[in-house]
mmCIF file of C-alpha atoms and ligand atoms in Angstrom:
data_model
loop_
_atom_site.group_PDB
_atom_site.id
_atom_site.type_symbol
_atom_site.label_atom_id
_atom_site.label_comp_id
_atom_site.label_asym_id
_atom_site.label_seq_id
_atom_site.Cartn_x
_atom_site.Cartn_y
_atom_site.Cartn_z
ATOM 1 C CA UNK A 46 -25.666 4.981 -2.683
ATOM 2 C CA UNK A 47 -22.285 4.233 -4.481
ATOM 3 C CA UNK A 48 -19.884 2.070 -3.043
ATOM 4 C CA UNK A 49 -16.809 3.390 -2.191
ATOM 5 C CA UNK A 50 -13.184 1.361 -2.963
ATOM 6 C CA UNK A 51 -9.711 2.518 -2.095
ATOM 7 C CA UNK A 52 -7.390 -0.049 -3.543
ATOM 8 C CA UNK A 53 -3.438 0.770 -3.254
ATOM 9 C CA UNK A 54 -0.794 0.143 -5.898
ATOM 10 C CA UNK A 55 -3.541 0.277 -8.879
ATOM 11 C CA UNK A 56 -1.513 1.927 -11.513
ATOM 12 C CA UNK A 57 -0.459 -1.607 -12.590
ATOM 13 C CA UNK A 58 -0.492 -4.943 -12.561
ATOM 14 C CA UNK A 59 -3.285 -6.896 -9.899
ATOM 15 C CA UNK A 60 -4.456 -3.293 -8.969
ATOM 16 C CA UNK A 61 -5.268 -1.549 -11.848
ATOM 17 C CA UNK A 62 -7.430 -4.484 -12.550
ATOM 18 C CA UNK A 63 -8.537 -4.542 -9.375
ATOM 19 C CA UNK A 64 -9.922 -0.976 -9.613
ATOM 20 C CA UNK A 65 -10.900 -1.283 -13.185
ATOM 21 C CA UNK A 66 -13.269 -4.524 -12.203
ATOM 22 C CA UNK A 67 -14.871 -2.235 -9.394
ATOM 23 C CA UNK A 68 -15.595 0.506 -11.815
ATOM 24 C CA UNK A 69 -17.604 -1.938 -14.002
ATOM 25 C CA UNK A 70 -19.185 -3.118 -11.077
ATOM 26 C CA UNK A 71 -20.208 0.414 -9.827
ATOM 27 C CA UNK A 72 -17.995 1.705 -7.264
ATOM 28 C CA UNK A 73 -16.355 4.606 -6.970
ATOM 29 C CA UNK A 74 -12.572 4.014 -6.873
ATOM 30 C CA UNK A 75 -9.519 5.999 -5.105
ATOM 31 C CA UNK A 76 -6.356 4.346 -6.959
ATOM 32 C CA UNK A 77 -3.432 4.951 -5.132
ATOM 33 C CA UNK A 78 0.175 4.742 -6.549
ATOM 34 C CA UNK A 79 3.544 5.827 -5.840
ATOM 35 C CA UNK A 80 5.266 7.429 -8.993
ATOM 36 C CA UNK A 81 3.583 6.227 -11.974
ATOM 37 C CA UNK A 82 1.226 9.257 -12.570
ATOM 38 C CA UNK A 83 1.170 8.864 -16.354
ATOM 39 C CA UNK A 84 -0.652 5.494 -15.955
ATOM 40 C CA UNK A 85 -3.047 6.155 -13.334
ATOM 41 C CA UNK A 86 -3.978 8.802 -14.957
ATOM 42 C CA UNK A 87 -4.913 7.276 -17.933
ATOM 43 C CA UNK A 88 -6.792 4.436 -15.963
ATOM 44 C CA UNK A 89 -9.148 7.410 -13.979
ATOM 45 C CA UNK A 90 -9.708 9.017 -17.653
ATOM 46 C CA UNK A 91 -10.815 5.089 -18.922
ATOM 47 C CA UNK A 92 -12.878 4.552 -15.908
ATOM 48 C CA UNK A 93 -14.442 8.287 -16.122
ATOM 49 C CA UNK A 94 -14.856 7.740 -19.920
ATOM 50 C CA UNK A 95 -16.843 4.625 -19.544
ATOM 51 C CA UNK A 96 -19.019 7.179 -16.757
ATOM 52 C CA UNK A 97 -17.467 5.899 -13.648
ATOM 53 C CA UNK A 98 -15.861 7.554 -10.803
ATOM 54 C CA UNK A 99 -12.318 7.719 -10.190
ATOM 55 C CA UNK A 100 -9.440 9.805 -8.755
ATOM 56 C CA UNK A 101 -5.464 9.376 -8.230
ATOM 57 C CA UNK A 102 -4.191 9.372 -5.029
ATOM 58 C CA UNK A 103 -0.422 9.441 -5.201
ATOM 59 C CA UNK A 104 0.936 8.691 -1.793
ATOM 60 C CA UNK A 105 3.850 6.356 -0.483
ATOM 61 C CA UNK A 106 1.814 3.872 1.578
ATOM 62 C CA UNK A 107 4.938 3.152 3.854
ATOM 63 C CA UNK A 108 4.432 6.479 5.263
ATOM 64 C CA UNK A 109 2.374 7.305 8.010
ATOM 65 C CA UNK A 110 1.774 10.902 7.817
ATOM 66 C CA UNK A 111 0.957 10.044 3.630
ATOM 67 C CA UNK A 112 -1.142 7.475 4.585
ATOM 68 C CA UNK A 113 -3.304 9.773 6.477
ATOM 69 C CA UNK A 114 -3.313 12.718 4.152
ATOM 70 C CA UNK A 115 -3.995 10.393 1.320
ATOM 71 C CA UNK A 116 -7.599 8.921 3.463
ATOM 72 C CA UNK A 117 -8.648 13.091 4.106
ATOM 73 C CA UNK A 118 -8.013 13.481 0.315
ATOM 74 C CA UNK A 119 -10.585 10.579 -0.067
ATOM 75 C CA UNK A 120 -12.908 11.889 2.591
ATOM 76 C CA UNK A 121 -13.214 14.898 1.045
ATOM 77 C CA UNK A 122 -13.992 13.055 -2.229
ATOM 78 C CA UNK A 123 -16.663 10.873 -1.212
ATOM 79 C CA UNK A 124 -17.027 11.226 2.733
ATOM 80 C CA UNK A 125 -16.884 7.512 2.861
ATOM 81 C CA UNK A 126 -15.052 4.099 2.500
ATOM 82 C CA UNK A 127 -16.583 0.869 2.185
ATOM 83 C CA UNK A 128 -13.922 -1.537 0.838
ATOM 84 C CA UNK A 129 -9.942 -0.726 1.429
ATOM 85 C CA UNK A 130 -7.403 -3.134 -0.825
ATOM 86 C CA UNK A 131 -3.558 -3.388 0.767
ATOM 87 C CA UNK A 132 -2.123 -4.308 -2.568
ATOM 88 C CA UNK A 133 0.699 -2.175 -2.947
ATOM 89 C CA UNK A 134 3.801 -4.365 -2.991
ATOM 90 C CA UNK A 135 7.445 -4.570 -3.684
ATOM 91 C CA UNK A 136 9.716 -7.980 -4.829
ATOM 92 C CA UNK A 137 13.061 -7.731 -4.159
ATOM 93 C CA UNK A 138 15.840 -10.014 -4.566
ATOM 94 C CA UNK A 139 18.465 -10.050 -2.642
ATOM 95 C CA UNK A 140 20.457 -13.475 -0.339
ATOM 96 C CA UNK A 141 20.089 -13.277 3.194
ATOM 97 C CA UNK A 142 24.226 -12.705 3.710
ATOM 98 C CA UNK A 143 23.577 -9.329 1.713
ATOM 99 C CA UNK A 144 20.798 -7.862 3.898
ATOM 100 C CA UNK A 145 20.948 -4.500 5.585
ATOM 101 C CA UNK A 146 18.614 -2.007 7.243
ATOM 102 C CA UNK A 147 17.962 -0.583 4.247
ATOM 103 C CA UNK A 148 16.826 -3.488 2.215
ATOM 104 C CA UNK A 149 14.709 -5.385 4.704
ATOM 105 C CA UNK A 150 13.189 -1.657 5.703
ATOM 106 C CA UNK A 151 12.320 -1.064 1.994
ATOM 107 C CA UNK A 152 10.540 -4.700 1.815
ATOM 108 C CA UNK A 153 8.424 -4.322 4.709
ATOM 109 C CA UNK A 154 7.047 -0.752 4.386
ATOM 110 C CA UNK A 155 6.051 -1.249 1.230
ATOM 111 C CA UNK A 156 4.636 -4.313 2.138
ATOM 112 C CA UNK A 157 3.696 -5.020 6.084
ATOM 113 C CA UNK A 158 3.658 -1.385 7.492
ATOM 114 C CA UNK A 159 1.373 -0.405 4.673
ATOM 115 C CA UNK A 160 -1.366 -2.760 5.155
ATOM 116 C CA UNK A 161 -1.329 -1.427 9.359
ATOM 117 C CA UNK A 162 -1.486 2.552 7.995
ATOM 118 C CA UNK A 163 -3.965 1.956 5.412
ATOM 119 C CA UNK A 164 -5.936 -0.478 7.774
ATOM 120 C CA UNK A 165 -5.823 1.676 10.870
ATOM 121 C CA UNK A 166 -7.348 4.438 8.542
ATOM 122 C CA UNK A 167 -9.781 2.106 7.190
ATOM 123 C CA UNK A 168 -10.683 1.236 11.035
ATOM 124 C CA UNK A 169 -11.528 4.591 12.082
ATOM 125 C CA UNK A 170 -14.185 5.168 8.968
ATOM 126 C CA UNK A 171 -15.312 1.794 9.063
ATOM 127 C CA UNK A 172 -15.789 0.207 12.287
ATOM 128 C CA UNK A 173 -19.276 0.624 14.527
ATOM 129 C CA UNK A 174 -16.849 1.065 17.683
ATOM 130 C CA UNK A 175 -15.940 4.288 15.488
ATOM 131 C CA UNK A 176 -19.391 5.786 14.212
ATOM 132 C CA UNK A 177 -19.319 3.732 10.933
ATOM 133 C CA UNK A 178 -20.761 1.646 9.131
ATOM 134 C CA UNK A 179 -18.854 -1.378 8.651
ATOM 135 C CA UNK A 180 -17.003 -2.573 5.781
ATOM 136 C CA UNK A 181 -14.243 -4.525 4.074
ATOM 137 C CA UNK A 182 -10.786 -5.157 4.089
ATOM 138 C CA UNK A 183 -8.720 -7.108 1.476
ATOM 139 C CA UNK A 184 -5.065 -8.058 1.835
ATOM 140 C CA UNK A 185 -2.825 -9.253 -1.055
ATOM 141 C CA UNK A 186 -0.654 -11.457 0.360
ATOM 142 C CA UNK A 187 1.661 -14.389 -1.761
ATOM 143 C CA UNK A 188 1.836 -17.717 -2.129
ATOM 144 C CA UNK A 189 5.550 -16.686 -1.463
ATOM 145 C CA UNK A 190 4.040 -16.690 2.732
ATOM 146 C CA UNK A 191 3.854 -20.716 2.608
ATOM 147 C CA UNK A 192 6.287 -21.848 -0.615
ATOM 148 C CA UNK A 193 9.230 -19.127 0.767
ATOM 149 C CA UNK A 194 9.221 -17.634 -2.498
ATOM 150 C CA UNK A 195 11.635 -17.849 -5.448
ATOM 151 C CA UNK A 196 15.212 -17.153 -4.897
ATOM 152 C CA UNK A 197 16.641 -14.082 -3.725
ATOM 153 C CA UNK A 198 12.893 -13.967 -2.556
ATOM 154 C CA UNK A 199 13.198 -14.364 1.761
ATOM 155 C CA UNK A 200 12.420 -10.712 2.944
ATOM 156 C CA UNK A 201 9.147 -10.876 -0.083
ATOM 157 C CA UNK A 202 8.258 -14.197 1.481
ATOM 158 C CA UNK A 203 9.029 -13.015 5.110
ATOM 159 C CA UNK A 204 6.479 -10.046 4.352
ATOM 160 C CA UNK A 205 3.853 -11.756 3.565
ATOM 161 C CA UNK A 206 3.896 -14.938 5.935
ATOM 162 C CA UNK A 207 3.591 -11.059 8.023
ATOM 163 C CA UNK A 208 0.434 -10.335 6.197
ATOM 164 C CA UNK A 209 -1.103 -14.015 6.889
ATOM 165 C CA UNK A 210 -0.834 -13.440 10.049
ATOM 166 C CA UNK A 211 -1.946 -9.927 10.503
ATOM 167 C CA UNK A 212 -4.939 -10.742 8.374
ATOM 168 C CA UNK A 213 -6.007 -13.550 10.940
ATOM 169 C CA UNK A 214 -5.081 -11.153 13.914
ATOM 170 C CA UNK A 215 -6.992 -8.111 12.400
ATOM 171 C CA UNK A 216 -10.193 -10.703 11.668
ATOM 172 C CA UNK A 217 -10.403 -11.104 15.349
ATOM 173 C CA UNK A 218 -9.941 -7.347 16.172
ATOM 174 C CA UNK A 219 -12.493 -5.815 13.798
ATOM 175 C CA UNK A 220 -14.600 -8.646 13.267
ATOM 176 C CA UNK A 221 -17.850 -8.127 15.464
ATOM 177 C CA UNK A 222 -17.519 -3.827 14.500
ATOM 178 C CA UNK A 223 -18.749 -5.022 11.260
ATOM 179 C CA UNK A 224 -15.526 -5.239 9.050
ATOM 180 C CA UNK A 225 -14.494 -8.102 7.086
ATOM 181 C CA UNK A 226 -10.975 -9.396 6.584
ATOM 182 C CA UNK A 227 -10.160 -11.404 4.061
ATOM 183 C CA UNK A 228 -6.713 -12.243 2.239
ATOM 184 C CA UNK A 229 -5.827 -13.371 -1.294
ATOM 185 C CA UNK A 230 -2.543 -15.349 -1.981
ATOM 186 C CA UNK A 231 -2.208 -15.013 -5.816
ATOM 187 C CA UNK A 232 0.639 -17.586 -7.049
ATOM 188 C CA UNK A 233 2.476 -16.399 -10.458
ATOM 189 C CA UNK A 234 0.719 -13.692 -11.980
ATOM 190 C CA UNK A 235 1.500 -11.744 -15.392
ATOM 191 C CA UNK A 236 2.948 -8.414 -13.790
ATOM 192 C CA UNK A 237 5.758 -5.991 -14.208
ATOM 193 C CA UNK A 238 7.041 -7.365 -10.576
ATOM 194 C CA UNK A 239 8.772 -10.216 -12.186
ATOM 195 C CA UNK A 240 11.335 -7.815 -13.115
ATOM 196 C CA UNK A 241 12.866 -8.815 -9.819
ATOM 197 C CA UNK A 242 13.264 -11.713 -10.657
ATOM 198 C CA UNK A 243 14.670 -12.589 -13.934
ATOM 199 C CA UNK A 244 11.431 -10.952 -15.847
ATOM 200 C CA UNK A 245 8.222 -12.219 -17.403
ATOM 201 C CA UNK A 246 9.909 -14.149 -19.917
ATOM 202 C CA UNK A 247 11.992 -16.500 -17.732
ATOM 203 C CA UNK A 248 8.621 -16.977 -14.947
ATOM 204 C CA UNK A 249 6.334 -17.801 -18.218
ATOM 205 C CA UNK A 250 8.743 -20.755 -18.359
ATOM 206 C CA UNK A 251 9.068 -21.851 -15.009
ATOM 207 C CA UNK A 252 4.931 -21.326 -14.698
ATOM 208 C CA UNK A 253 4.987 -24.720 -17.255
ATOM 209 C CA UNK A 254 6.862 -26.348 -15.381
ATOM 210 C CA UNK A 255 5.694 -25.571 -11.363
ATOM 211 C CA UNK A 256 2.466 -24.320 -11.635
ATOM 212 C CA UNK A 257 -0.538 -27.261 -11.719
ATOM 213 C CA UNK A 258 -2.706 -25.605 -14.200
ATOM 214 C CA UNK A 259 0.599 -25.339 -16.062
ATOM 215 C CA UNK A 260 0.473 -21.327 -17.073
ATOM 216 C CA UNK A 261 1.056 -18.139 -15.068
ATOM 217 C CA UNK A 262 -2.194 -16.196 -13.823
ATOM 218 C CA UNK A 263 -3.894 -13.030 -15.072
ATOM 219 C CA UNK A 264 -4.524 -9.893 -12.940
ATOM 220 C CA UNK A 265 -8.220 -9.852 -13.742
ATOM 221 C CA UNK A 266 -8.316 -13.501 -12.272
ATOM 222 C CA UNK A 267 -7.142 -11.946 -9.060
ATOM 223 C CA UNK A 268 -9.436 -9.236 -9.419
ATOM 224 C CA UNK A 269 -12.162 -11.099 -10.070
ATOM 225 C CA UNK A 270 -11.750 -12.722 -6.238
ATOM 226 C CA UNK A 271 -10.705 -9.650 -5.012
ATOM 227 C CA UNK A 272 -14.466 -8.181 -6.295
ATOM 228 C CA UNK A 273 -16.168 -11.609 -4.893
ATOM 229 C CA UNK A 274 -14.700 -11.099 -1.407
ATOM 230 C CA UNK A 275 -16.090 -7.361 -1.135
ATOM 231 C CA UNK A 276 -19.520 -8.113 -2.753
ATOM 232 C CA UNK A 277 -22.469 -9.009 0.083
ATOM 233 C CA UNK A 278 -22.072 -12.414 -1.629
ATOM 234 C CA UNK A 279 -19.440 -13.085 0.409
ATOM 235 C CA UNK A 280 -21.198 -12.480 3.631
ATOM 236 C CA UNK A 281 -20.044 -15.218 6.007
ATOM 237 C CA UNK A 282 -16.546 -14.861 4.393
ATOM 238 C CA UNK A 283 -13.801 -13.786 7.099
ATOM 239 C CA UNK A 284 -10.684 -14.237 8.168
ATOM 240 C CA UNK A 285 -9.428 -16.307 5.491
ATOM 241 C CA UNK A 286 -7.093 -16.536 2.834
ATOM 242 C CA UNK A 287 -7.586 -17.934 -0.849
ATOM 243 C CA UNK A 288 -4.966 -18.825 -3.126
ATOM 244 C CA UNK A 289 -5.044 -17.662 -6.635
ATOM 245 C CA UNK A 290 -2.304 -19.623 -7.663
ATOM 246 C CA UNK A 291 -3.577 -22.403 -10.264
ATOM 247 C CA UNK A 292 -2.922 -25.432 -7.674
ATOM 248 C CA UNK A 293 0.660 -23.948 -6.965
HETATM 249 P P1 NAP B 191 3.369 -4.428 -9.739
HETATM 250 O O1 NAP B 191 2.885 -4.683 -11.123
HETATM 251 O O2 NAP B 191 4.835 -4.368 -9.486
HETATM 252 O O3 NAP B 191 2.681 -3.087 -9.208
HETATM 253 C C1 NAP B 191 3.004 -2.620 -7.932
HETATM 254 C C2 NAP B 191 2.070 -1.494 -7.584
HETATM 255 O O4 NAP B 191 2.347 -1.074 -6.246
HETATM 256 C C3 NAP B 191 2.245 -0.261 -8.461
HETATM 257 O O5 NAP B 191 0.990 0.345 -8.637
HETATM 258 C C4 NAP B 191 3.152 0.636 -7.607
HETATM 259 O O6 NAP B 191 2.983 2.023 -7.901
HETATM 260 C C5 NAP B 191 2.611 0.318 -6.236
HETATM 261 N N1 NAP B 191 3.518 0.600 -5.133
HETATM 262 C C6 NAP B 191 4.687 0.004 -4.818
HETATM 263 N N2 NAP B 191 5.210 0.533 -3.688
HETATM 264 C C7 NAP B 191 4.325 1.483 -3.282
HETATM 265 C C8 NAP B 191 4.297 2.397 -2.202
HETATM 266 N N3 NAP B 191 5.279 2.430 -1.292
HETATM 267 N N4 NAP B 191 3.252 3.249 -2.104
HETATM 268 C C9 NAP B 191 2.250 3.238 -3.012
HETATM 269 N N5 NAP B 191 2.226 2.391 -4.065
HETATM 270 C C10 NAP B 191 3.263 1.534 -4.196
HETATM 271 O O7 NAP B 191 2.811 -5.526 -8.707
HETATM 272 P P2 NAP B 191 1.676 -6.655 -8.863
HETATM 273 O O8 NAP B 191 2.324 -7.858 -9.432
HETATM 274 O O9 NAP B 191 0.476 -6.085 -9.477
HETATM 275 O O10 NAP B 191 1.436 -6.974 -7.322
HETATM 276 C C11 NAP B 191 0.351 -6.446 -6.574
HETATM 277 C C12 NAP B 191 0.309 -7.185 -5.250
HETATM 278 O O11 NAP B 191 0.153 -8.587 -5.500
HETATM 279 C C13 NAP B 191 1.588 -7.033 -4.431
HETATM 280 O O12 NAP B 191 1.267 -6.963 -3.062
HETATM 281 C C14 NAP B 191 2.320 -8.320 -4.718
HETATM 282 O O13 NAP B 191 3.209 -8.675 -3.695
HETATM 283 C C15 NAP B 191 1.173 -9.298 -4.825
HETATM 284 N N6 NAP B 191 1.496 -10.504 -5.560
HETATM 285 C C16 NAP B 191 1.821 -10.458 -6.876
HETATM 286 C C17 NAP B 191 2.140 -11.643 -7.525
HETATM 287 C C18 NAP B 191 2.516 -11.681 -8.981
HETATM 288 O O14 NAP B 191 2.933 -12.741 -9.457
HETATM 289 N N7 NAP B 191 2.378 -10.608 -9.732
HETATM 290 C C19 NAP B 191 2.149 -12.846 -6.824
HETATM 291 C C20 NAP B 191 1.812 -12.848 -5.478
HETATM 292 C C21 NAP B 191 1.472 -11.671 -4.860
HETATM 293 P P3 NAP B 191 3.861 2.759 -9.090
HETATM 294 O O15 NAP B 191 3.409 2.159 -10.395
HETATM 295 O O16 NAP B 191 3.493 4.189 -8.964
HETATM 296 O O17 NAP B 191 5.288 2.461 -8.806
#
């Protein structure tokens, strides 16, 4: 039987390619997204046209009660999940003498408390202690987690030193119920979330001048390892994170 993938934040950037690589490869993908319906939409019509499988999930994965309705939409789609992706993100910039609730709230539901909603949803389908039959969980973290990101960058960075850790911690939890836990660190990657920071432009530039393989990264080239990680070839793989960062 078809595979099933839920990856979040795939009307863009790391995710669409994310869900577009699983397509190829035969799943059946739920992409998730917040507001851009025009573009998820026309990745589901790309992956249906080539004869894949694909819906839209709109639902703000900082959000509990969303969170859960957005897992019965997908139950009632395929009755299954094999493979979950916490790659929704936001990069904001903003210096630490600036913060408020609002702005370090924003950061880390969109980042941290998404990966526990989608992952305790993930849990209950997946896990033997549950009824299920195992699975696979993949969390984008950032090279930001060790290298404290650019500037402006400390609540990005602080969110995803958050998701190194909870991947490590959830590894241990899940581990023996026949989930896998894995994490990817991508460094500079050619995405709209540069915007943040000065935009695509101005990071090409500093990519030739920090980044060892001298260039920023594609998304496919994080998709790519996202794919490898879910596949059975990656068996033995848990609880650790690789960097996708070109030396960085
Ligand atoms: P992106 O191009 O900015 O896309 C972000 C995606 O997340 C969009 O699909 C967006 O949906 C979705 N999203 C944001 N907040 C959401 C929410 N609350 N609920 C549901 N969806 C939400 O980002 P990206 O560069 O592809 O990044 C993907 C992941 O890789 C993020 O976790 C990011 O931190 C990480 N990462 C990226 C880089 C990089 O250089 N690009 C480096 C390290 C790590 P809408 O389109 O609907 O708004």
């Amino acid at each position: 039987m078809k595979k099933t993938i839920l990856i979040t934040g795939a009307s863009r950037g790391i995710g669409a390619q994310i869900a577009l690589l699983a397509a190829q490869q035969g799943y059946r993908v739920g992409l998730n997204y917040l507001r851009n319906t025009e573009a998820v939409n026309a990745l589901v019509k790309t992956i249906t046209d080539g004869g894949g499988e694909a819906i839209a999930l709109q639902a703000d994965v900082g959000n509990s009660a969303a969170v859960k309705n957005m897992f019965e939409r997908l139950d009632k789609q395929w009755g299954k999940i094999d493979v979950l992706v916490n790659n929704a993100g936001l990069l904001t910039n903003f210096r630490v003498e600036d913060v408020d609730e609002f702005k370090i709230e924003e950061v880390f539901r969109a980042n941290v408390y998404s990966t526990y909603f989608c992952s305790r949803e993930a849990i209950l389908r997946m896990s033997q202690r549950h009824g299920g039959h195992g699975g696979s969980i993949i969390n984008i973290s950032s090279v930001a987690a060790r290298l404290g990101g650019l500037g402006g960058g400390s609540a990005y960075a602080a969110s995803k030193g958050a998701i190194d850790s909870f991947n490590l911690a959830l590894a241990k939890e899940v581990g023996a119920e026949g989930i896998r836990v894995n994490a990817i660190r991508p460094g500079l990657i050619r995405t709209t979330i540069h915007e943040a920071q000065g935009g695509l432009e101005h990071i090409e530039q500093v990519a030739k001048s920090v980044v060892p393989l001298g260039r920023m990264g594609a998304p496919s080239e994080v998709a790519q390892v996202a794919l490898w990680l879910a596949s059975d070839a990656a068996s033995y793989v848990h609880g650790t994170t690789i960097d996708v960062a070109g030396g960085r």
